Each structure stands twice: as C-alpha cells, then as structure tokens.
Tab-separated table of C-alpha atoms in Angstrom:
chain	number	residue	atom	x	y	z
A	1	UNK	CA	11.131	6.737	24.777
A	2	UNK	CA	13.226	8.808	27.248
A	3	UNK	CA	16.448	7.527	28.341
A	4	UNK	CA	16.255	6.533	31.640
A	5	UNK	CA	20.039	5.934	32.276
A	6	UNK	CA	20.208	2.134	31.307
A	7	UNK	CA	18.112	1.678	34.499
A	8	UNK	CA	14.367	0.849	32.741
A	9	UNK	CA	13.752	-1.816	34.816
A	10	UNK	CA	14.595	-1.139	37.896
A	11	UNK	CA	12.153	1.906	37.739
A	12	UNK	CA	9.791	-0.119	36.407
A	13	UNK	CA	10.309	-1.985	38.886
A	14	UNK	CA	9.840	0.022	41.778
A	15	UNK	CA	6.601	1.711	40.232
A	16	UNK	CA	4.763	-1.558	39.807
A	17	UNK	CA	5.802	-2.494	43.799
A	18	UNK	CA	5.693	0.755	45.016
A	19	UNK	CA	2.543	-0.428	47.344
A	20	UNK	CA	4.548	-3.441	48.487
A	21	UNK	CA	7.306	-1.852	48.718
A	22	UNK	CA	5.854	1.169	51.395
A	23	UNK	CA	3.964	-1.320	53.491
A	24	UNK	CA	6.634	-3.957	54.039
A	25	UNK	CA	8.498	-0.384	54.943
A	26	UNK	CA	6.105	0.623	57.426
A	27	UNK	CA	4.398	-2.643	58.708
A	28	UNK	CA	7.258	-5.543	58.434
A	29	UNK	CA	8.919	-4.390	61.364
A	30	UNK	CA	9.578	-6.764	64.341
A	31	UNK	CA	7.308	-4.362	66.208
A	32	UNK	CA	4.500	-3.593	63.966
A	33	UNK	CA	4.438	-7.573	63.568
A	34	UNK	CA	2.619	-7.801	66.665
A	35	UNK	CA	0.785	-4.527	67.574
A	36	UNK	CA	-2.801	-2.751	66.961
A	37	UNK	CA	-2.409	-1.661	62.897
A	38	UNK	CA	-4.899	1.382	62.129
A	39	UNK	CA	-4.533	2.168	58.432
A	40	UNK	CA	-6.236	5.075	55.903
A	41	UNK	CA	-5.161	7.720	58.660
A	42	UNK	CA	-5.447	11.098	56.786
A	43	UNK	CA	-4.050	14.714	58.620
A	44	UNK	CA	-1.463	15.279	61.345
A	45	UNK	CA	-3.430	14.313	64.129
A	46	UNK	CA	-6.010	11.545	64.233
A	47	UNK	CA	-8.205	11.137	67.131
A	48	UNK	CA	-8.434	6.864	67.646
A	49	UNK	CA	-11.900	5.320	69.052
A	50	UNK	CA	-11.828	3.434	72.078
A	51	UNK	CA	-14.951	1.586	73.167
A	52	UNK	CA	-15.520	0.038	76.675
A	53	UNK	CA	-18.607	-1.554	78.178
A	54	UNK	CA	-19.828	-3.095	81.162
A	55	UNK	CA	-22.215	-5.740	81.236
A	56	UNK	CA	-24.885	-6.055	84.132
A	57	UNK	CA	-25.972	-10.135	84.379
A	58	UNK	CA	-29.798	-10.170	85.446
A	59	UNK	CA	-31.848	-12.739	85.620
A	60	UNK	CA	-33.283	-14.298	82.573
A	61	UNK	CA	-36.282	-16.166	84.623
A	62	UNK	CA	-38.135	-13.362	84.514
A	63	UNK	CA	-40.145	-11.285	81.565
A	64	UNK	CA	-38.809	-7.908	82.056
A	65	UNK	CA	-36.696	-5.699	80.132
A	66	UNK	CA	-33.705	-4.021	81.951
A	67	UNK	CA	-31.020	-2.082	79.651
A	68	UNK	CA	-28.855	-1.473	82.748
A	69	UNK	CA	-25.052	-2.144	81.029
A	70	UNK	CA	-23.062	0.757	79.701
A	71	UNK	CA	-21.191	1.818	76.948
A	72	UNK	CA	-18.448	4.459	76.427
A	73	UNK	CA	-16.291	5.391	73.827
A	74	UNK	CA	-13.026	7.414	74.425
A	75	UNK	CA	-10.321	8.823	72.246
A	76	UNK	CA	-6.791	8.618	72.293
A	77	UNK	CA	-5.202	11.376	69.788
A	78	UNK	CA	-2.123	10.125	67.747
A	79	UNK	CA	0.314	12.730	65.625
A	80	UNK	CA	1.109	11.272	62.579
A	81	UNK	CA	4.380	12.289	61.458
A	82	UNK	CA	4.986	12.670	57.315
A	83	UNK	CA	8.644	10.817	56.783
A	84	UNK	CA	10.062	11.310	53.415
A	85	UNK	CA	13.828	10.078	51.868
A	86	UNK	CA	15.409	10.820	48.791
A	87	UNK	CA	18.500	9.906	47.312
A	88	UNK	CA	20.465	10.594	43.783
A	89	UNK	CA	22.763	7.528	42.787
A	90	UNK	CA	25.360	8.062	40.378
A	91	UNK	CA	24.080	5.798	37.079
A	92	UNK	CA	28.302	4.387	36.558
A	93	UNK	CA	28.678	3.295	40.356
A	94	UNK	CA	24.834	1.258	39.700
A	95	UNK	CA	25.729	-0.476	36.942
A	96	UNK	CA	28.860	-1.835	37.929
A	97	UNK	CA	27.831	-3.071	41.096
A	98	UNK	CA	24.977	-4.864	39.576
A	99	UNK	CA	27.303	-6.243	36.857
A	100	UNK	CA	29.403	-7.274	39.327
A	101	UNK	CA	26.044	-9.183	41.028
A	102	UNK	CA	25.406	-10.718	37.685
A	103	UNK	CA	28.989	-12.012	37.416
A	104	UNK	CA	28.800	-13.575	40.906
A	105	UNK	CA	25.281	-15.387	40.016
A	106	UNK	CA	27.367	-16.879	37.138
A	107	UNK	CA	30.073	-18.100	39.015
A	108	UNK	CA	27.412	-20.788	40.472
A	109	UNK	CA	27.281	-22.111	36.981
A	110	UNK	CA	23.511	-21.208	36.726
A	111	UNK	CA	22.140	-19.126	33.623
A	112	UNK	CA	20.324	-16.365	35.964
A	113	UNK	CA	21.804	-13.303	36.985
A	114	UNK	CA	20.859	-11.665	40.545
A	115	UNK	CA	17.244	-9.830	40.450
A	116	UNK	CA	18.955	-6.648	40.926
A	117	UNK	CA	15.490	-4.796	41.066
A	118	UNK	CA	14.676	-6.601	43.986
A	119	UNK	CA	17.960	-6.589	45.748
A	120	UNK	CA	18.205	-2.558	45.447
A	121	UNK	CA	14.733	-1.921	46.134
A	122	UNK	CA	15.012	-4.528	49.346
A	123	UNK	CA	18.184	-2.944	50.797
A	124	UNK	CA	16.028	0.665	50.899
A	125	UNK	CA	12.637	-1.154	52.437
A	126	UNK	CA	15.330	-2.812	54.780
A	127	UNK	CA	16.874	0.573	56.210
A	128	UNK	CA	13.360	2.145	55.938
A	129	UNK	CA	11.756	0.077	58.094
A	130	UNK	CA	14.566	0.310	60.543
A	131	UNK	CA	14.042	3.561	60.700
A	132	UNK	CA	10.138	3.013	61.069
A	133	UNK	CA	10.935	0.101	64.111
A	134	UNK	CA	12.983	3.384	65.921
A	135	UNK	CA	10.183	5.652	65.237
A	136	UNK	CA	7.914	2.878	67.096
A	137	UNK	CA	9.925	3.619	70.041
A	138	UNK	CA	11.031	7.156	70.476
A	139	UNK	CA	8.731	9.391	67.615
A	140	UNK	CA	9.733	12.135	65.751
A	141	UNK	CA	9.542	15.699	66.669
A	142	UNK	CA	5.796	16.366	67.671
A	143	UNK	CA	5.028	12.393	67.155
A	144	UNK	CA	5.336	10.465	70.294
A	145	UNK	CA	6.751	7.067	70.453
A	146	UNK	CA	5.767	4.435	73.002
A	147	UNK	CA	8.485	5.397	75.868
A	148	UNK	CA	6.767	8.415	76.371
A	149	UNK	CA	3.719	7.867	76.587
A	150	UNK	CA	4.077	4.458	78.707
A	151	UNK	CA	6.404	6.540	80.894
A	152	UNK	CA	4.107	9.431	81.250
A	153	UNK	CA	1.336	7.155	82.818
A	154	UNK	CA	4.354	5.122	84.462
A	155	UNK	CA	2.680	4.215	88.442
A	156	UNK	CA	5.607	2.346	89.751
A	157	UNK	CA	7.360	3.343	92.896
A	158	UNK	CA	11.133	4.524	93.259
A	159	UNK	CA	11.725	1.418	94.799
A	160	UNK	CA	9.804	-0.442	92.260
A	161	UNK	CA	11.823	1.052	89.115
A	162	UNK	CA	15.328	0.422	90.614
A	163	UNK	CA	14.540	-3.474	91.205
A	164	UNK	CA	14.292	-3.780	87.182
A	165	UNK	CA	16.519	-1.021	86.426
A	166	UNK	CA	19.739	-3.168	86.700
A	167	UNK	CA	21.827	-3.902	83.404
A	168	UNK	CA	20.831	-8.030	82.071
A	169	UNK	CA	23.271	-10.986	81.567
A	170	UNK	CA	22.273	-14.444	80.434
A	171	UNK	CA	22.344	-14.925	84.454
A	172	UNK	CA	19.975	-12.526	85.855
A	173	UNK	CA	17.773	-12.057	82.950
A	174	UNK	CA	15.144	-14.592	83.234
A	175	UNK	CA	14.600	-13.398	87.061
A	176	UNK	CA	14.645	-9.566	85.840
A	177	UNK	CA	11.832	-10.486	83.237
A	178	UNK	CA	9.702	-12.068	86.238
A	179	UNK	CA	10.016	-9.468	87.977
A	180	UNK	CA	8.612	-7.263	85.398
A	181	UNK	CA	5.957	-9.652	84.903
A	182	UNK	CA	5.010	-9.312	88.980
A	183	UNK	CA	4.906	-5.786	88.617
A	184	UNK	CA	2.340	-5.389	85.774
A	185	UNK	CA	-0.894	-4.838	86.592
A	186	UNK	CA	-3.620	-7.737	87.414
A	187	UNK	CA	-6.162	-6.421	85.428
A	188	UNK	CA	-4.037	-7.744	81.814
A	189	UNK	CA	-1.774	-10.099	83.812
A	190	UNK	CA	-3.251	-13.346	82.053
A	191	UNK	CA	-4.120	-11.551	78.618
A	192	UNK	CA	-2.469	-13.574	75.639
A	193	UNK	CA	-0.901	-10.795	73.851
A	194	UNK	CA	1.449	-9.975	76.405
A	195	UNK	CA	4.610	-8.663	74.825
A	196	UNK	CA	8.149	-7.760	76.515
A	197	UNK	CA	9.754	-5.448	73.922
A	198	UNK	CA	13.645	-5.330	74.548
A	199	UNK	CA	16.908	-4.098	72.933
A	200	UNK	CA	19.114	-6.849	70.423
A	201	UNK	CA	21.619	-7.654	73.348
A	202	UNK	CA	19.023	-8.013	76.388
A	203	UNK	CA	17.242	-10.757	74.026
A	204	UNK	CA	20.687	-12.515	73.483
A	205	UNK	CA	21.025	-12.500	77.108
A	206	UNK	CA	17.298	-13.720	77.407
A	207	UNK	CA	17.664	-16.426	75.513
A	208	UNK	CA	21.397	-17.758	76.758
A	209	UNK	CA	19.312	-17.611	80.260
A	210	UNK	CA	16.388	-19.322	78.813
A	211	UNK	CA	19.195	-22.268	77.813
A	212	UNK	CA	21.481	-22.321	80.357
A	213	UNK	CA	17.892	-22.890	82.921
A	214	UNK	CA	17.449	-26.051	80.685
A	215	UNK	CA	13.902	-24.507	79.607
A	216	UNK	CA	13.820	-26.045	76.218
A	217	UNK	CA	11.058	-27.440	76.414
A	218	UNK	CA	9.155	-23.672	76.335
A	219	UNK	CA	11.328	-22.315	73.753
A	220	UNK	CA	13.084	-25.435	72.309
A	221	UNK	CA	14.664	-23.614	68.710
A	222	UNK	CA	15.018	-20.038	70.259
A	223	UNK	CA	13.378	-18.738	67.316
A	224	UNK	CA	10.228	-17.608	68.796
A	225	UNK	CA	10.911	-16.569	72.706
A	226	UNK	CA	8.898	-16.789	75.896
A	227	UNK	CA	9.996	-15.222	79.104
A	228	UNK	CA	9.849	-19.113	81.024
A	229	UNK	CA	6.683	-19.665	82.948
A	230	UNK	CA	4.353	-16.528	81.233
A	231	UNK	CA	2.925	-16.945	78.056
A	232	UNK	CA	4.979	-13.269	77.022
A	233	UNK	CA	6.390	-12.948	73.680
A	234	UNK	CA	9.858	-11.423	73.417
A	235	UNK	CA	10.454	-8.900	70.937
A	236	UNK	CA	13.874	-7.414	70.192
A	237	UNK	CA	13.437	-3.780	68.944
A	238	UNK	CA	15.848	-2.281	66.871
A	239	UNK	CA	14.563	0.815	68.848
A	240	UNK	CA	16.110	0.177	71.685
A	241	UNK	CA	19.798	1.153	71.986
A	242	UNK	CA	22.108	-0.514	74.466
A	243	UNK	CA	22.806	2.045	77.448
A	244	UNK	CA	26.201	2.522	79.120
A	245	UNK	CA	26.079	-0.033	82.184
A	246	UNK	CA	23.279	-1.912	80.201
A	247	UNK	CA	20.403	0.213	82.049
A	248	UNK	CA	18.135	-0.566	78.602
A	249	UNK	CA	14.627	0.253	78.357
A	250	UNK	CA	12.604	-2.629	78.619
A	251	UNK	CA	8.321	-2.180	77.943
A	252	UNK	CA	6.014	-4.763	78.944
A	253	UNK	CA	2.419	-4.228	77.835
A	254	UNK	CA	-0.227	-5.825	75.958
A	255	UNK	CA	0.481	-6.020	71.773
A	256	UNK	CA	-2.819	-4.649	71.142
A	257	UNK	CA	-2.523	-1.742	74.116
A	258	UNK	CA	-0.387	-0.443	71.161
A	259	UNK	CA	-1.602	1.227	68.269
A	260	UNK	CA	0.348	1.953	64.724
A	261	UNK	CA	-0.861	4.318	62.489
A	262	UNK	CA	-0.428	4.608	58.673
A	263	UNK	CA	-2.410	5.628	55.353
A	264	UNK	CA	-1.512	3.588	52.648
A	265	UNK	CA	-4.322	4.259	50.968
A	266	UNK	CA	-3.718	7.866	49.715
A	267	UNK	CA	-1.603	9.599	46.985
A	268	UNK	CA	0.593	10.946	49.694
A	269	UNK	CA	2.833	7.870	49.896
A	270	UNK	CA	4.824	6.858	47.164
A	271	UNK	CA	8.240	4.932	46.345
A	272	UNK	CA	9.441	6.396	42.833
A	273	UNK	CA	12.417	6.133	41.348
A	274	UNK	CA	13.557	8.176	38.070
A	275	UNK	CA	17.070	9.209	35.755
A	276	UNK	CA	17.121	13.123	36.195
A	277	UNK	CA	18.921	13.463	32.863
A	278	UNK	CA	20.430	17.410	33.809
A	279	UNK	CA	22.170	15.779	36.455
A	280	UNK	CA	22.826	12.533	35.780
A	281	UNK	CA	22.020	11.048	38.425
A	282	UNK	CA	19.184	8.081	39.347
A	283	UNK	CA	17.489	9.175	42.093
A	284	UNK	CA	14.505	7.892	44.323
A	285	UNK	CA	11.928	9.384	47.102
A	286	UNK	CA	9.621	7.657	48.870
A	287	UNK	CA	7.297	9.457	50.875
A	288	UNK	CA	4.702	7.577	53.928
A	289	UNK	CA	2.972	8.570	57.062
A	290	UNK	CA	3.705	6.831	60.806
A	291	UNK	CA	2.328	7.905	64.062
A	292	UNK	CA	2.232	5.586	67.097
A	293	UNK	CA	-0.128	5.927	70.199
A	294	UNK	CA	-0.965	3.758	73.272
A	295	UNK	CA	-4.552	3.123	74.543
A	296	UNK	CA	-3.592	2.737	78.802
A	297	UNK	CA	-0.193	3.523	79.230
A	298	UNK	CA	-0.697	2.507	83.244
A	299	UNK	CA	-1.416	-0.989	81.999
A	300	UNK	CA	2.524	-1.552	81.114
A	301	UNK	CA	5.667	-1.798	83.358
A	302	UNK	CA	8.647	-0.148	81.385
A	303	UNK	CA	12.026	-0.342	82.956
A	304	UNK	CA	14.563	2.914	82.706
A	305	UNK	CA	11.727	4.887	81.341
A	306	UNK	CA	14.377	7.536	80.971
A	307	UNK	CA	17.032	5.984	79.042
A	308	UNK	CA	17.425	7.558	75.546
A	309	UNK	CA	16.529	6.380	72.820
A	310	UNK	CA	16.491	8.567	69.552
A	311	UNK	CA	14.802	8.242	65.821
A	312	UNK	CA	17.610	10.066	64.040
C-alpha cells in the first residue's frame, strides 16, 4: 500500500464525499438557497429555455374548437465559468494540529477525538462556497454575475436611483427597503418569492430597525427576515461588500428571476486529495463549474448598481 503521509483517512475521506462535498460548495450558499438551480450544464456557454404563454378564455357553451393562445420559448445564454483550487499542506503542520484537536476532545472527558476528516474538509467547502456566494454577485472574467446584468436592464430614473442610494442605519432602513419595494415593477409586485439580497451590515441594520419598530410579531426570532409589511425575504450576501459612506448594492427581484448554473454530474468536477511523496507535501484540488444568469433583469430594482463588488 503506498504511504500516503499518515493521512489515509482523511483522503479517504474526501474521495468517498467528494460529491457532497462539491455541491454543498456550490449550492449551500445563502444565495443559491433560494434561487432557480439548473444542474448537468456541460460547455462554456449554455443557452437556458424560457417558456411564456398566453391564454385566450372563450366560451365553453359552445361546440367549437379555437386554438387561439400562444406559446413562446426564449433563451437567455449563461457563461459558465470552470473554478479550480489547489493547495499543498505540509504533512508535520497537519498532524499536529489535528493532535492538538484530539487532545482538546479529551479534555471534555469523552473517549472521541474530533472528526478531523470532516473538520478539514468543512473549513475548504466553507471558504469555497464563499467564494461561490461572491461569484453569485459579481462573476468571473467572461461570467457575469447578477449586478450586471440587473443593472444593464436597470429602468429607473436619476431621481429614482438617488432616493435608495443613501447609506442604511437601523433608523432609515425599514423605510429605504419600502421604498425599493414601491419602485419594483407591478407586474411581480405580489409574487411570493420576492427576495431583497443585501450586504452583512445593511441586514444588521434591517433587523435592529425591524426591532426597534416593535415588528415582532413579523419576524419575532430574527432568524428568518421580512422587510415589515411585504412578504420579501432578506438575504445577506457575502457578495456584497460594504461601500465607503455605506452606498451598498442592494437587488430586489424575484428568487426564481435568478438562475444558477452547475454540472455536477460530469467527470469535470472533483474534490481529491493525495500525499505527493517527491515533495512531501498533502495536497488537494477540487475542480467545479458556476455560471449565473437572470431571466428579466427589468423586473428587479437594484440600488448603487455601480458600486463594486469583486470575486477575487
């Protein structure tokens, strides 16, 4: 059997989950939670099926036959962008940080050490799909993220921009997120995946506001949050970076107006995780596709549309 640098488990490990592993990567975002998921997407650019009909009522009293509705299907192309990280981990610096996790478990006075497999494997998935929740936002070189395309098809005025433009506080917010909500358009005004994706801080602020208004009774633990009076979801992004002066991007849109792309299904994407014996070293790559598109960008109000916000 080769030697594997004391480390025979935890590769085992990560080949057995390696499927687990890439999807909770990809899809266990706080964004991807929520949103259109399109998976088995093969190539670099994927053209996504859109269907819309309109139906004609006639009247059923009478024995005819009239076909007069319509059907047409659409496309909305999505680039899907081919991530890959690898990393070479001196064997020495592993195993005495997951000695040191065994010790801890036994100062508990329990008989099981930490499942360092999991807890090495989880801090990559965890950083991973950080990166993926960024990606959501902003793409990757030719891969668009969602501020550009919602910004591309943004319709507000001048006027209408600046009056949610302003930085939040646990004061204002709650009025800023109405006024977003007045601004969005009719047509998916009362649709029940409305979502209101904003940066960490803005949904602190959010919910102080949501408190200090005494609206418990909409969003009474704070753990799932409701701009008061809508029936919008709030969604922090770790996407969204705080801007000097607190001008944030803020998108609101329908959850299902956006769609994530992925494979999953193909030899491309893999988690592995090996001891390279000339080097000494353990080292790991995993490899998985991402693209994001949007279906109507009009149908979203997005405030400072041209704040940055960069997938490093």
């Amino acid at each position: 059997m080769a030697y594997n640098g004391g480390f025979d488990g935890l590769s085992q490990y990560i080949d057995e989950t390696s499927f687990e592993l890439i999807s909770k990567a990809v899809l266990g975002t706080n964004l991807a939670t929520y949103v259109d998921v399109r998976a088995g997407l093969k190539g670099n650019k994927v053209d996504i099926p859109l269907v819309d009909e309109t139906f004609n009522i006639g009247d059923g009293s009478v024995c005819s036959w009239d076909a007069n509705n319509t059907a047409s299907i659409s496309q909305v192309e999505m680039d899907i962008y081919h991530a890959k990280v690898q990393h070479e981990y001196c064997p020495q610096v592993l195993r005495d940080t997951f000695m040191a996790g065994k010790l801890a478990a036994g100062q508990f006075g329990g008989s099981e050490s930490l499942p360092y497999e999991q807890v090495f494997a989880g801090q990559m998935v965890e950083k991973l799909a950080n990166w993926n929740e960024k990606f959501l936002i902003s793409g990757k070189g030719t891969s668009k993220g969602i501020q550009y395309y919602v910004s591309a098809s943004n319709t507000l005025t001048a006027a209408e921009l600046n009056t949610i433009s302003g930085s939040w506080s646990a004061a204002t917010a709650v009025d800023q997120a109405h006024t977003m909500y007045e601004l969005l358009d009719e047509k998916v005004s009362m649709a029940d995946d409305l979502i209101l994706i904003v940066s960490m801080g803005d949904y602190k602020k959010l919910a102080l506001g949501v408190t200090q208004e005494n609206y418990y009774h909409i969003s009474p633990d704070l753990k799932e949050l409701f701009v008061p009076g809508t029936n919008i979801r709030v969604v922090a992004s770790a996407g969204l970076i705080e801007q000097t002066g607190g001008k944030n991007t803020r998108i609101l849109t329908r959850a299902s107006n956006i769609i994530l792309g992925t494979d999953l299904t193909g030899d491309f994407e893999e988690f592995k995780m090996w001891y390279s014996q000339d080097n000494d070293q353990m080292r790991a790559t995993m490899k998985w596709a991402i693209g994001v598109a949007v279906k109507e960008g009009d149908l979203a109000v997005i405030a400072n549309p041209n704040a940055t916000n960069a997938t490093t």
